[in-house]
Amino acid sequence: MRSFLASAAFIASAFSPGSALAAEGDFLKTLAGNWSGKGTVLTRIGASPINVTCSFTSTAGATTLSMQGTCRGLLVIRRSISADLQASENGYSGTYLGPSGQPSVLSGNRRGNAINLGVRWARVINGDRVANMTIEKIGDDRLRLQTIDKDLSSGKPVVTSRIDLSR
């Protein structure tokens, strides 16, 4: 009976919210560091993609992730972007500051090595104010940032930005 109670207590603690947040902290810490890479960005659905080169610095705490960086495109355009996330028992929430300079709202959860976020833009972009963003860890030294929006005329998803980074 004692071993049953001990096992039950262990299982209950393993699935408690504190353990879940500890697991998030362990994951977030793997995203900390300096990242750089290349990708493409659409200024609007239907436009030609712009090749960009980006660099980011990420810091992580037990329940937080902060990413600050810059992306350059067309040789002369440079934009600062950042994201600040907070993990809780209910998932992730935070803000994204993109090229417009206006903060957008992020909320979502992690599945495996990807944080999947809904974005509520600060202004209308591509005909509405919603999109999806993913921060995905690929192996130990690679990270992919991707935004997917919906083409309102066709109803199909469109990758509006994809940036592959490495340390």
XYZ file of C-alpha atoms in Angstrom:
167
model
C 0.000 0.000 0.000
C 2.842 2.389 0.817
C 4.415 1.847 -2.604
C 1.060 2.525 -4.253
C 0.667 5.798 -2.328
C 4.247 6.800 -3.122
C 3.688 6.050 -6.810
C 0.425 7.990 -6.821
C 2.113 10.981 -5.150
C 4.972 10.878 -7.678
C 2.593 10.722 -10.643
C 0.467 13.561 -9.245
C 3.524 15.764 -8.737
C 4.886 14.956 -12.186
C 1.736 16.309 -13.786
C 1.216 19.261 -11.471
C 1.283 22.789 -12.917
C 4.615 23.498 -11.227
C 6.202 20.592 -13.096
C 4.685 21.740 -16.360
C 6.129 25.225 -15.880
C 9.503 23.732 -14.970
C 9.449 21.839 -18.280
C 8.639 25.093 -20.100
C 11.546 26.790 -18.354
C 13.896 24.019 -19.442
C 12.675 24.410 -23.035
C 12.837 28.223 -23.012
C 16.421 28.190 -21.771
C 17.445 26.235 -24.899
C 16.274 29.207 -26.988
C 18.564 31.700 -25.238
C 21.579 33.020 -27.105
C 22.609 34.814 -30.267
C 20.956 33.743 -33.509
C 21.482 34.843 -37.112
C 20.217 33.738 -40.477
C 18.226 34.414 -43.608
C 14.704 34.155 -44.871
C 11.926 35.773 -46.838
C 9.185 38.239 -45.959
C 6.061 39.280 -47.843
C 5.058 42.899 -47.291
C 1.553 41.854 -48.379
C -0.032 38.708 -49.777
C 0.537 38.609 -53.533
C 3.708 40.726 -53.410
C 7.115 39.390 -54.351
C 9.060 38.030 -51.377
C 11.894 40.113 -49.984
C 15.062 38.297 -48.955
C 16.166 39.294 -45.464
C 19.171 38.720 -43.224
C 18.402 38.769 -39.501
C 20.121 38.568 -36.148
C 18.500 38.074 -32.744
C 19.505 37.956 -29.120
C 17.255 35.823 -26.925
C 17.124 35.747 -23.162
C 15.098 33.232 -21.187
C 14.027 32.788 -17.600
C 12.008 30.117 -15.852
C 8.794 31.305 -17.547
C 9.899 34.041 -19.955
C 11.402 34.439 -23.399
C 12.517 37.744 -24.851
C 13.836 38.066 -28.406
C 15.242 41.304 -29.816
C 16.636 41.607 -33.280
C 16.958 43.332 -36.607
C 16.294 42.249 -40.145
C 17.732 43.825 -43.278
C 16.291 43.594 -46.750
C 16.865 45.243 -50.121
C 20.324 46.352 -48.950
C 19.024 49.559 -47.390
C 16.010 48.638 -45.265
C 16.623 47.742 -41.631
C 13.827 46.943 -39.166
C 13.900 46.171 -35.464
C 11.594 43.429 -34.233
C 11.030 41.851 -30.847
C 8.844 39.380 -28.996
C 8.291 38.957 -25.275
C 6.539 35.801 -24.055
C 5.381 34.612 -20.663
C 4.588 30.940 -19.978
C 1.840 30.051 -17.515
C -0.345 27.073 -16.698
C -2.638 28.243 -19.524
C 0.041 28.444 -22.231
C 1.939 31.407 -23.631
C 1.009 35.063 -23.900
C 2.927 38.166 -24.804
C 3.601 40.869 -27.341
C 5.276 41.187 -30.721
C 6.704 44.452 -31.959
C 7.155 44.298 -35.708
C 8.225 46.719 -38.420
C 5.120 48.884 -37.893
C 6.365 49.753 -34.408
C 2.960 48.904 -32.920
C 2.669 46.063 -30.372
C 0.591 43.041 -31.385
C -0.812 40.438 -28.980
C 0.473 36.845 -28.929
C -1.177 33.819 -27.306
C -0.804 30.075 -27.742
C 0.947 26.969 -26.503
C 3.888 24.696 -27.097
C 3.696 21.391 -28.889
C 7.004 19.529 -28.923
C 9.756 21.915 -30.025
C 7.420 24.579 -31.404
C 5.641 27.452 -29.706
C 2.484 28.011 -31.779
C 1.005 31.460 -31.360
C -2.048 33.289 -32.577
C -1.287 36.893 -33.456
C -3.715 39.775 -33.040
C -2.114 42.540 -35.113
C -2.268 46.123 -33.853
C -3.709 47.160 -37.220
C -5.272 45.518 -40.266
C -2.728 43.466 -42.229
C -3.708 41.538 -45.363
C -7.357 42.426 -44.812
C -7.739 41.343 -41.187
C -6.006 41.466 -37.805
C -5.157 37.784 -37.212
C -2.364 35.405 -38.221
C -0.325 32.543 -36.770
C 3.305 32.628 -35.699
C 5.583 29.714 -34.855
C 8.898 29.728 -33.028
C 10.359 26.284 -33.702
C 13.585 24.835 -32.386
C 15.184 22.532 -34.958
C 17.977 20.553 -33.357
C 20.367 22.150 -30.903
C 21.555 25.047 -33.025
C 18.727 26.001 -35.384
C 15.580 28.039 -34.961
C 12.774 28.858 -37.403
C 10.476 31.864 -37.088
C 7.438 31.653 -39.346
C 4.250 33.652 -39.801
C 1.263 32.330 -41.701
C -1.638 34.528 -42.737
C -4.807 33.728 -44.654
C -5.359 34.978 -48.175
C -8.878 36.343 -47.810
C -9.597 36.038 -51.552
C -8.771 32.303 -51.759
C -9.102 31.270 -48.115
C -5.726 29.529 -48.331
C -2.888 29.912 -45.817
C 0.160 31.849 -47.026
C 3.593 31.894 -45.404
C 4.228 35.614 -45.039
C 7.597 35.284 -43.308
C 10.038 32.463 -42.772
C 13.402 33.069 -41.178
C 15.848 30.237 -40.498
C 18.409 31.049 -37.812
C 21.424 29.299 -36.339
C 23.874 29.938 -33.522
